[in-house]
Amino acid sequence: MTILIILTLCCLLLSLLFDRQKTMTGLQIGWKMFLNMLPALLTILSIVSILLYLVPQESIVQLLGAKSGPVGVLIAGLVGAIALIPPFIAFPLAGILLSKGVGYSVVAVFVTTLIMVGFVTIPIEIRYFGKKAALLRNSLSFVAALIIGLLIGLVL
Amino acid sequence: MRYRKILKQYFWLILFLLFSAGSAVFNFLPGQKILANFNFFLFELITFLPLMFLLVGLFDVWVPKESIERHIGAEAGWQGFFWVVLLAMMQAGPLYGAFPVAYILSRKGASVRNIFVYLGVFSCLKIPLLTFEVNFLGLQFTLLRTLFSLPLFYLIGLLMEWQLGENYKVSDGK
């Protein structure tokens, strides 16, 4: 995070040094795109906050720990695809699952679908990529996540 | 007219904020917990997204189309895959932050295949995420996941390009 801030400021400074006019144009472009995305994003995040309250972490742990084997993997994939849990919660959560004896494949599928498939952000994705591409990308990512999880489960 | 449009766009959000304010006043616990969740996302949004868009704007004015076309365009081949993976790994933030970057890359001539490789790597293999993953799930787990992911991302890129056609372009999100 700090690195990103420093990097961005360096880029901005360099850019200003070389060409003020160009920098201003760039900032305007960025700002417009930001405003463009903001309302849809805030709406979705407020809905996700409600969902996150309705489905607390304990029930996710319970849900994922309940079944092993193919059913467990499938449940993990579905939960991961629907939930929008930021990585800094998701990884500790996955760590807890592992320590409770939940299989590697279940945890791997959960983590991978969580970060690759964004069910709740699909409306935003559609605005950029179109319906077909957004749905296709999420479905393919879901399948890929299942494969990755199963492979990890086989090796570990 | 303009205000009406803004009001319409933010309608749900205003409703949500009213609900939150009401929860605070009447000590409605679920409402307060929901607001805490929201603040958490909001923090992520206001720390990452402005930086991301700032970089995207600068990228747009400074990086010439030819250079993107040459490095990650349709003719770039394996080297293009390498560059796009490197670019995506060096980033941070939630996946929706990658959409505007994908738009700029697409407009500057990146191939369809590489755009979807970019999205995949951005979601799964960015370095800040990997360091975090190593801490909680171990180096072995992280390395294996990376190893299995890369060829699948390439495959997803190929399939997307095949389905959408080579002339597919990402739109500006309006």
mmCIF file of C-alpha atoms in Angstrom:
data_model
loop_
_atom_site.group_PDB
_atom_site.id
_atom_site.type_symbol
_atom_site.label_atom_id
_atom_site.label_comp_id
_atom_site.label_asym_id
_atom_site.label_seq_id
_atom_site.Cartn_x
_atom_site.Cartn_y
_atom_site.Cartn_z
ATOM 1 C CA MET A 1 0.000 0.000 0.000
ATOM 2 C CA THR A 2 2.723 2.476 0.996
ATOM 3 C CA ILE A 3 4.690 1.408 -2.056
ATOM 4 C CA LEU A 4 1.692 2.107 -4.253
ATOM 5 C CA ILE A 5 1.270 5.607 -2.798
ATOM 6 C CA ILE A 6 4.961 6.416 -3.233
ATOM 7 C CA LEU A 7 4.985 5.021 -6.751
ATOM 8 C CA THR A 8 1.902 6.989 -7.745
ATOM 9 C CA LEU A 9 3.283 10.223 -6.302
ATOM 10 C CA CYS A 10 6.617 9.679 -8.090
ATOM 11 C CA CYS A 11 4.811 9.125 -11.381
ATOM 12 C CA LEU A 12 2.709 12.216 -10.813
ATOM 13 C CA LEU A 13 5.733 14.342 -9.953
ATOM 14 C CA LEU A 14 7.728 13.127 -12.939
ATOM 15 C CA SER A 15 4.761 13.688 -15.183
ATOM 16 C CA LEU A 16 4.273 17.244 -13.875
ATOM 17 C CA LEU A 17 7.962 17.938 -14.355
ATOM 18 C CA PHE A 18 7.915 16.859 -17.978
ATOM 19 C CA ASP A 19 4.598 18.223 -19.152
ATOM 20 C CA ARG A 20 2.025 20.053 -17.063
ATOM 21 C CA GLN A 21 -0.594 20.196 -19.765
ATOM 22 C CA LYS A 22 -0.431 16.490 -20.430
ATOM 23 C CA THR A 23 -0.531 15.691 -16.715
ATOM 24 C CA MET A 24 -3.677 17.752 -16.263
ATOM 25 C CA THR A 25 -5.352 15.956 -19.162
ATOM 26 C CA GLY A 26 -4.374 12.633 -17.632
ATOM 27 C CA LEU A 27 -5.739 13.613 -14.219
ATOM 28 C CA GLN A 28 -8.991 14.713 -15.793
ATOM 29 C CA ILE A 29 -9.346 11.419 -17.625
ATOM 30 C CA GLY A 30 -8.695 9.496 -14.419
ATOM 31 C CA TRP A 31 -11.073 11.630 -12.375
ATOM 32 C CA LYS A 32 -13.888 11.236 -14.903
ATOM 33 C CA MET A 33 -13.468 7.466 -14.907
ATOM 34 C CA PHE A 34 -13.469 7.457 -11.123
ATOM 35 C CA LEU A 35 -16.727 9.424 -10.877
ATOM 36 C CA ASN A 36 -18.153 7.150 -13.491
ATOM 37 C CA MET A 37 -17.607 4.031 -11.451
ATOM 38 C CA LEU A 38 -18.394 5.470 -8.029
ATOM 39 C CA PRO A 39 -22.213 5.305 -7.759
ATOM 40 C CA ALA A 40 -22.543 1.703 -8.936
ATOM 41 C CA LEU A 41 -19.660 0.636 -6.765
ATOM 42 C CA LEU A 42 -20.961 2.326 -3.606
ATOM 43 C CA THR A 43 -24.368 0.775 -4.183
ATOM 44 C CA ILE A 44 -22.888 -2.689 -4.518
ATOM 45 C CA LEU A 45 -20.627 -2.276 -1.501
ATOM 46 C CA SER A 46 -23.545 -1.172 0.665
ATOM 47 C CA ILE A 47 -25.485 -4.270 -0.398
ATOM 48 C CA VAL A 48 -22.457 -6.456 0.289
ATOM 49 C CA SER A 49 -22.111 -4.966 3.771
ATOM 50 C CA ILE A 50 -25.666 -6.025 4.497
ATOM 51 C CA LEU A 51 -25.040 -9.529 3.121
ATOM 52 C CA LEU A 52 -21.830 -9.828 5.116
ATOM 53 C CA TYR A 53 -23.822 -9.036 8.250
ATOM 54 C CA LEU A 54 -26.546 -11.545 7.423
ATOM 55 C CA VAL A 55 -23.987 -14.296 6.784
ATOM 56 C CA PRO A 56 -21.345 -14.026 9.526
ATOM 57 C CA GLN A 57 -17.887 -15.602 9.315
ATOM 58 C CA GLU A 58 -18.733 -18.356 11.806
ATOM 59 C CA SER A 59 -21.443 -19.735 9.570
ATOM 60 C CA ILE A 60 -19.066 -19.710 6.598
ATOM 61 C CA VAL A 61 -16.537 -21.723 8.603
ATOM 62 C CA GLN A 62 -19.285 -24.099 9.641
ATOM 63 C CA LEU A 63 -20.608 -24.438 6.121
ATOM 64 C CA LEU A 64 -17.201 -25.188 4.651
ATOM 65 C CA GLY A 65 -16.178 -27.558 7.411
ATOM 66 C CA ALA A 66 -19.382 -29.590 7.285
ATOM 67 C CA LYS A 67 -18.803 -31.643 4.155
ATOM 68 C CA SER A 68 -15.647 -33.022 2.651
ATOM 69 C CA GLY A 69 -15.066 -34.614 -0.732
ATOM 70 C CA PRO A 70 -16.715 -33.454 -3.971
ATOM 71 C CA VAL A 71 -19.721 -31.917 -2.200
ATOM 72 C CA GLY A 72 -17.466 -29.916 0.120
ATOM 73 C CA VAL A 73 -15.423 -28.667 -2.816
ATOM 74 C CA LEU A 74 -18.550 -27.604 -4.690
ATOM 75 C CA ILE A 75 -19.963 -25.781 -1.658
ATOM 76 C CA ALA A 76 -16.613 -24.039 -1.154
ATOM 77 C CA GLY A 77 -16.653 -22.950 -4.801
ATOM 78 C CA LEU A 78 -20.184 -21.555 -4.607
ATOM 79 C CA VAL A 79 -19.583 -19.718 -1.334
ATOM 80 C CA GLY A 80 -16.330 -18.279 -2.702
ATOM 81 C CA ALA A 81 -17.989 -17.168 -5.919
ATOM 82 C CA ILE A 82 -20.846 -15.374 -4.207
ATOM 83 C CA ALA A 83 -19.019 -13.840 -1.274
ATOM 84 C CA LEU A 84 -17.020 -10.658 -1.611
ATOM 85 C CA ILE A 85 -14.614 -11.003 1.266
ATOM 86 C CA PRO A 86 -11.443 -8.926 1.089
ATOM 87 C CA PRO A 87 -8.212 -11.003 1.061
ATOM 88 C CA PHE A 88 -7.070 -9.739 4.445
ATOM 89 C CA ILE A 89 -10.097 -11.431 5.991
ATOM 90 C CA ALA A 90 -10.246 -14.344 3.558
ATOM 91 C CA PHE A 91 -6.717 -15.649 4.091
ATOM 92 C CA PRO A 92 -6.878 -15.704 7.891
ATOM 93 C CA LEU A 93 -10.267 -17.385 7.502
ATOM 94 C CA ALA A 94 -8.724 -19.973 5.188
ATOM 95 C CA GLY A 95 -5.954 -20.474 7.737
ATOM 96 C CA ILE A 96 -8.572 -21.192 10.395
ATOM 97 C CA LEU A 97 -10.230 -23.710 8.085
ATOM 98 C CA LEU A 98 -6.920 -25.521 7.537
ATOM 99 C CA SER A 99 -6.193 -25.628 11.258
ATOM 100 C CA LYS A 100 -9.650 -27.127 11.843
ATOM 101 C CA GLY A 101 -8.712 -29.978 9.564
ATOM 102 C CA VAL A 102 -10.672 -28.911 6.488
ATOM 103 C CA GLY A 103 -9.034 -30.386 3.380
ATOM 104 C CA TYR A 104 -6.589 -28.489 1.214
ATOM 105 C CA SER A 105 -8.731 -28.815 -1.887
ATOM 106 C CA VAL A 106 -11.752 -27.261 -0.154
ATOM 107 C CA VAL A 107 -9.670 -24.358 1.168
ATOM 108 C CA ALA A 108 -7.914 -23.852 -2.173
ATOM 109 C CA VAL A 109 -11.190 -23.800 -4.111
ATOM 110 C CA PHE A 110 -12.664 -21.375 -1.600
ATOM 111 C CA VAL A 111 -9.697 -18.978 -1.797
ATOM 112 C CA THR A 112 -9.416 -19.136 -5.571
ATOM 113 C CA THR A 113 -13.083 -18.610 -6.360
ATOM 114 C CA LEU A 114 -13.202 -15.856 -3.775
ATOM 115 C CA ILE A 115 -10.532 -13.812 -5.506
ATOM 116 C CA MET A 116 -11.252 -14.763 -9.116
ATOM 117 C CA VAL A 117 -15.024 -14.840 -9.355
ATOM 118 C CA GLY A 118 -16.928 -11.714 -8.413
ATOM 119 C CA PHE A 119 -20.602 -12.554 -8.402
ATOM 120 C CA VAL A 120 -21.690 -9.328 -6.723
ATOM 121 C CA THR A 121 -19.505 -7.054 -8.847
ATOM 122 C CA ILE A 122 -20.827 -8.550 -12.096
ATOM 123 C CA PRO A 123 -23.036 -5.472 -12.767
ATOM 124 C CA ILE A 124 -19.900 -3.309 -12.855
ATOM 125 C CA GLU A 125 -18.011 -5.868 -14.902
ATOM 126 C CA ILE A 126 -20.856 -5.916 -17.445
ATOM 127 C CA ARG A 127 -20.586 -2.157 -17.912
ATOM 128 C CA TYR A 128 -16.966 -2.532 -18.945
ATOM 129 C CA PHE A 129 -16.931 -5.868 -20.709
ATOM 130 C CA GLY A 130 -20.494 -6.525 -21.830
ATOM 131 C CA LYS A 131 -22.800 -9.246 -20.621
ATOM 132 C CA LYS A 132 -21.339 -12.093 -22.614
ATOM 133 C CA ALA A 133 -17.715 -11.463 -21.679
ATOM 134 C CA ALA A 134 -18.479 -10.866 -17.991
ATOM 135 C CA LEU A 135 -20.568 -14.000 -17.577
ATOM 136 C CA LEU A 136 -18.127 -16.080 -19.598
ATOM 137 C CA ARG A 137 -15.096 -14.854 -17.681
ATOM 138 C CA ASN A 138 -16.718 -15.587 -14.337
ATOM 139 C CA SER A 139 -17.874 -19.053 -15.411
ATOM 140 C CA LEU A 140 -14.472 -19.958 -16.848
ATOM 141 C CA SER A 141 -12.766 -18.622 -13.715
ATOM 142 C CA PHE A 142 -15.085 -20.725 -11.599
ATOM 143 C CA VAL A 143 -14.130 -23.880 -13.484
ATOM 144 C CA ALA A 144 -10.442 -22.917 -13.371
ATOM 145 C CA ALA A 145 -10.676 -22.372 -9.609
ATOM 146 C CA LEU A 146 -12.203 -25.837 -9.167
ATOM 147 C CA ILE A 147 -9.366 -27.371 -11.190
ATOM 148 C CA ILE A 148 -6.704 -25.454 -9.255
ATOM 149 C CA GLY A 149 -8.224 -26.483 -5.935
ATOM 150 C CA LEU A 150 -8.464 -30.132 -6.907
ATOM 151 C CA LEU A 151 -4.860 -30.180 -8.165
ATOM 152 C CA ILE A 152 -3.611 -28.632 -4.929
ATOM 153 C CA GLY A 153 -5.648 -31.174 -2.988
ATOM 154 C CA LEU A 154 -4.005 -33.982 -4.960
ATOM 155 C CA VAL A 155 -0.470 -32.738 -4.301
ATOM 156 C CA LEU A 156 -0.711 -31.596 -0.665
ATOM 157 C CA MET B 1 -31.725 17.729 -15.038
ATOM 158 C CA ARG B 2 -28.164 17.005 -14.011
ATOM 159 C CA TYR B 3 -29.059 16.901 -10.345
ATOM 160 C CA ARG B 4 -31.894 14.579 -11.028
ATOM 161 C CA LYS B 5 -29.490 12.190 -12.750
ATOM 162 C CA ILE B 6 -27.083 12.314 -9.812
ATOM 163 C CA LEU B 7 -29.940 11.778 -7.382
ATOM 164 C CA LYS B 8 -31.041 8.762 -9.361
ATOM 165 C CA GLN B 9 -27.535 7.304 -9.427
ATOM 166 C CA TYR B 10 -27.062 7.696 -5.704
ATOM 167 C CA PHE B 11 -30.635 6.882 -4.684
ATOM 168 C CA TRP B 12 -29.898 3.563 -3.016
ATOM 169 C CA LEU B 13 -26.811 4.957 -1.315
ATOM 170 C CA ILE B 14 -28.769 7.852 0.193
ATOM 171 C CA LEU B 15 -31.330 5.364 1.453
ATOM 172 C CA PHE B 16 -28.533 3.294 2.939
ATOM 173 C CA LEU B 17 -26.980 6.302 4.671
ATOM 174 C CA LEU B 18 -30.349 7.321 6.096
ATOM 175 C CA PHE B 19 -30.763 3.795 7.422
ATOM 176 C CA SER B 20 -27.288 3.960 8.974
ATOM 177 C CA ALA B 21 -27.936 7.347 10.527
ATOM 178 C CA GLY B 22 -31.221 6.041 11.929
ATOM 179 C CA SER B 23 -29.436 2.996 13.359
ATOM 180 C CA ALA B 24 -26.929 5.235 15.090
ATOM 181 C CA VAL B 25 -29.634 7.429 16.598
ATOM 182 C CA PHE B 26 -31.852 4.588 17.777
ATOM 183 C CA ASN B 27 -28.984 2.276 18.744
ATOM 184 C CA PHE B 28 -30.081 -0.377 16.274
ATOM 185 C CA LEU B 29 -27.196 -2.844 16.539
ATOM 186 C CA PRO B 30 -27.503 -4.695 13.185
ATOM 187 C CA GLY B 31 -27.524 -1.357 11.372
ATOM 188 C CA GLN B 32 -24.352 -0.309 13.160
ATOM 189 C CA LYS B 33 -22.628 -3.559 12.309
ATOM 190 C CA ILE B 34 -23.620 -3.181 8.673
ATOM 191 C CA LEU B 35 -22.222 0.346 8.659
ATOM 192 C CA ALA B 36 -18.967 -0.958 10.137
ATOM 193 C CA ASN B 37 -18.734 -3.431 7.230
ATOM 194 C CA PHE B 38 -19.458 -0.658 4.782
ATOM 195 C CA ASN B 39 -16.787 1.604 6.277
ATOM 196 C CA PHE B 40 -14.341 -1.204 5.851
ATOM 197 C CA PHE B 41 -15.068 -1.455 2.104
ATOM 198 C CA LEU B 42 -15.189 2.308 1.824
ATOM 199 C CA PHE B 43 -11.704 2.534 3.271
ATOM 200 C CA GLU B 44 -10.410 0.095 0.674
ATOM 201 C CA LEU B 45 -12.203 2.049 -2.022
ATOM 202 C CA ILE B 46 -10.929 5.498 -1.112
ATOM 203 C CA THR B 47 -7.366 4.355 -0.535
ATOM 204 C CA PHE B 48 -6.874 2.291 -3.696
ATOM 205 C CA LEU B 49 -9.226 3.556 -6.317
ATOM 206 C CA PRO B 50 -8.115 7.206 -6.642
ATOM 207 C CA LEU B 51 -4.484 6.080 -6.959
ATOM 208 C CA MET B 52 -5.499 3.516 -9.531
ATOM 209 C CA PHE B 53 -7.415 6.011 -11.628
ATOM 210 C CA LEU B 54 -4.648 8.583 -11.309
ATOM 211 C CA LEU B 55 -2.181 6.054 -12.712
ATOM 212 C CA VAL B 56 -4.629 5.038 -15.424
ATOM 213 C CA GLY B 57 -5.027 8.683 -16.480
ATOM 214 C CA LEU B 58 -1.268 9.266 -16.589
ATOM 215 C CA PHE B 59 -0.786 5.965 -18.381
ATOM 216 C CA ASP B 60 -3.307 7.092 -20.967
ATOM 217 C CA VAL B 61 -1.520 10.331 -21.819
ATOM 218 C CA TRP B 62 2.061 9.074 -21.637
ATOM 219 C CA VAL B 63 2.188 5.540 -22.986
ATOM 220 C CA PRO B 64 1.952 5.518 -26.779
ATOM 221 C CA LYS B 65 -0.361 3.106 -28.512
ATOM 222 C CA GLU B 66 2.451 1.616 -30.579
ATOM 223 C CA SER B 67 4.361 0.468 -27.522
ATOM 224 C CA ILE B 68 1.358 -1.362 -26.045
ATOM 225 C CA GLU B 69 0.570 -2.897 -29.423
ATOM 226 C CA ARG B 70 4.139 -4.074 -29.831
ATOM 227 C CA HIS B 71 4.504 -5.533 -26.340
ATOM 228 C CA ILE B 72 1.102 -7.018 -25.536
ATOM 229 C CA GLY B 73 -0.758 -6.741 -28.843
ATOM 230 C CA ALA B 74 -1.996 -9.527 -31.077
ATOM 231 C CA GLU B 75 1.437 -10.122 -32.622
ATOM 232 C CA ALA B 76 3.373 -10.139 -29.348
ATOM 233 C CA GLY B 77 3.244 -13.910 -28.689
ATOM 234 C CA TRP B 78 4.866 -15.386 -25.589
ATOM 235 C CA GLN B 79 6.655 -12.207 -24.695
ATOM 236 C CA GLY B 80 3.289 -10.485 -24.535
ATOM 237 C CA PHE B 81 2.100 -13.066 -22.019
ATOM 238 C CA PHE B 82 5.220 -12.443 -19.949
ATOM 239 C CA TRP B 83 4.787 -8.632 -19.952
ATOM 240 C CA VAL B 84 1.117 -8.727 -19.076
ATOM 241 C CA VAL B 85 1.726 -11.168 -16.202
ATOM 242 C CA LEU B 86 4.507 -8.930 -14.884
ATOM 243 C CA LEU B 87 2.336 -5.817 -15.142
ATOM 244 C CA ALA B 88 -0.605 -7.425 -13.348
ATOM 245 C CA MET B 89 1.558 -8.910 -10.582
ATOM 246 C CA MET B 90 2.923 -5.526 -9.646
ATOM 247 C CA GLN B 91 -0.493 -4.121 -8.822
ATOM 248 C CA ALA B 92 -2.661 -3.989 -5.747
ATOM 249 C CA GLY B 93 -6.269 -3.550 -4.771
ATOM 250 C CA PRO B 94 -9.621 -5.189 -5.436
ATOM 251 C CA LEU B 95 -10.554 -6.680 -8.817
ATOM 252 C CA TYR B 96 -12.905 -3.881 -9.823
ATOM 253 C CA GLY B 97 -9.846 -1.601 -9.885
ATOM 254 C CA ALA B 98 -8.533 -3.650 -12.809
ATOM 255 C CA PHE B 99 -11.521 -2.919 -15.058
ATOM 256 C CA PRO B 100 -10.522 0.638 -16.011
ATOM 257 C CA VAL B 101 -6.946 -0.542 -16.585
ATOM 258 C CA ALA B 102 -8.293 -3.240 -18.900
ATOM 259 C CA TYR B 103 -10.214 -0.555 -20.783
ATOM 260 C CA ILE B 104 -7.097 1.565 -21.316
ATOM 261 C CA LEU B 105 -5.024 -1.467 -22.334
ATOM 262 C CA SER B 106 -7.721 -2.541 -24.770
ATOM 263 C CA ARG B 107 -7.974 0.932 -26.289
ATOM 264 C CA LYS B 108 -4.204 1.077 -26.680
ATOM 265 C CA GLY B 109 -4.172 -2.133 -28.666
ATOM 266 C CA ALA B 110 -3.594 -4.988 -26.202
ATOM 267 C CA SER B 111 -4.872 -8.302 -27.558
ATOM 268 C CA VAL B 112 -8.114 -9.776 -26.218
ATOM 269 C CA ARG B 113 -6.197 -12.788 -24.920
ATOM 270 C CA ASN B 114 -3.792 -10.637 -22.920
ATOM 271 C CA ILE B 115 -6.550 -8.504 -21.413
ATOM 272 C CA PHE B 116 -8.146 -11.546 -19.846
ATOM 273 C CA VAL B 117 -4.779 -12.913 -18.767
ATOM 274 C CA TYR B 118 -4.279 -9.530 -17.121
ATOM 275 C CA LEU B 119 -7.583 -9.798 -15.236
ATOM 276 C CA GLY B 120 -6.809 -13.325 -14.075
ATOM 277 C CA VAL B 121 -3.326 -12.536 -12.841
ATOM 278 C CA PHE B 122 -4.508 -9.289 -11.267
ATOM 279 C CA SER B 123 -7.172 -11.132 -9.300
ATOM 280 C CA CYS B 124 -5.002 -14.017 -8.146
ATOM 281 C CA LEU B 125 -1.298 -13.387 -8.377
ATOM 282 C CA LYS B 126 -0.600 -9.784 -7.458
ATOM 283 C CA ILE B 127 2.428 -9.602 -5.202
ATOM 284 C CA PRO B 128 0.744 -7.915 -2.188
ATOM 285 C CA LEU B 129 -1.819 -10.724 -2.186
ATOM 286 C CA LEU B 130 0.828 -13.436 -2.505
ATOM 287 C CA THR B 131 2.863 -12.171 0.461
ATOM 288 C CA PHE B 132 -0.294 -12.238 2.487
ATOM 289 C CA GLU B 133 -1.142 -15.720 1.335
ATOM 290 C CA VAL B 134 2.322 -17.042 2.229
ATOM 291 C CA ASN B 135 1.827 -15.773 5.774
ATOM 292 C CA PHE B 136 -1.445 -17.550 6.330
ATOM 293 C CA LEU B 137 -1.410 -20.584 4.062
ATOM 294 C CA GLY B 138 2.291 -21.272 3.643
ATOM 295 C CA LEU B 139 4.833 -20.973 0.841
ATOM 296 C CA GLN B 140 4.106 -24.412 -0.584
ATOM 297 C CA PHE B 141 0.400 -23.727 -0.969
ATOM 298 C CA THR B 142 1.037 -20.332 -2.568
ATOM 299 C CA LEU B 143 3.644 -21.622 -5.010
ATOM 300 C CA LEU B 144 1.441 -24.510 -6.079
ATOM 301 C CA ARG B 145 -1.524 -22.238 -6.606
ATOM 302 C CA THR B 146 0.588 -19.869 -8.707
ATOM 303 C CA LEU B 147 2.003 -22.742 -10.721
ATOM 304 C CA PHE B 148 -1.401 -24.238 -11.503
ATOM 305 C CA SER B 149 -3.017 -20.846 -12.146
ATOM 306 C CA LEU B 150 -0.763 -19.482 -14.876
ATOM 307 C CA PRO B 151 -1.459 -22.045 -17.626
ATOM 308 C CA LEU B 152 -5.181 -21.892 -16.807
ATOM 309 C CA PHE B 153 -5.184 -18.104 -17.162
ATOM 310 C CA TYR B 154 -3.551 -18.457 -20.542
ATOM 311 C CA LEU B 155 -6.208 -20.979 -21.508
ATOM 312 C CA ILE B 156 -8.987 -18.664 -20.287
ATOM 313 C CA GLY B 157 -7.444 -15.866 -22.373
ATOM 314 C CA LEU B 158 -7.463 -18.089 -25.452
ATOM 315 C CA LEU B 159 -11.058 -19.203 -24.896
ATOM 316 C CA MET B 160 -12.239 -15.631 -24.333
ATOM 317 C CA GLU B 161 -10.504 -14.458 -27.497
ATOM 318 C CA TRP B 162 -12.011 -17.336 -29.435
ATOM 319 C CA GLN B 163 -15.514 -16.564 -28.127
ATOM 320 C CA LEU B 164 -15.401 -12.766 -28.359
ATOM 321 C CA GLY B 165 -13.358 -12.425 -31.529
ATOM 322 C CA GLU B 166 -10.070 -10.594 -32.023
ATOM 323 C CA ASN B 167 -11.760 -7.237 -32.563
ATOM 324 C CA TYR B 168 -13.506 -7.205 -29.180
ATOM 325 C CA LYS B 169 -12.912 -3.996 -27.189
ATOM 326 C CA VAL B 170 -13.461 -3.229 -23.512
ATOM 327 C CA SER B 171 -15.753 -0.212 -23.076
ATOM 328 C CA ASP B 172 -15.200 2.795 -20.810
ATOM 329 C CA GLY B 173 -17.744 1.661 -18.231
ATOM 330 C CA LYS B 174 -20.410 4.296 -18.931
#
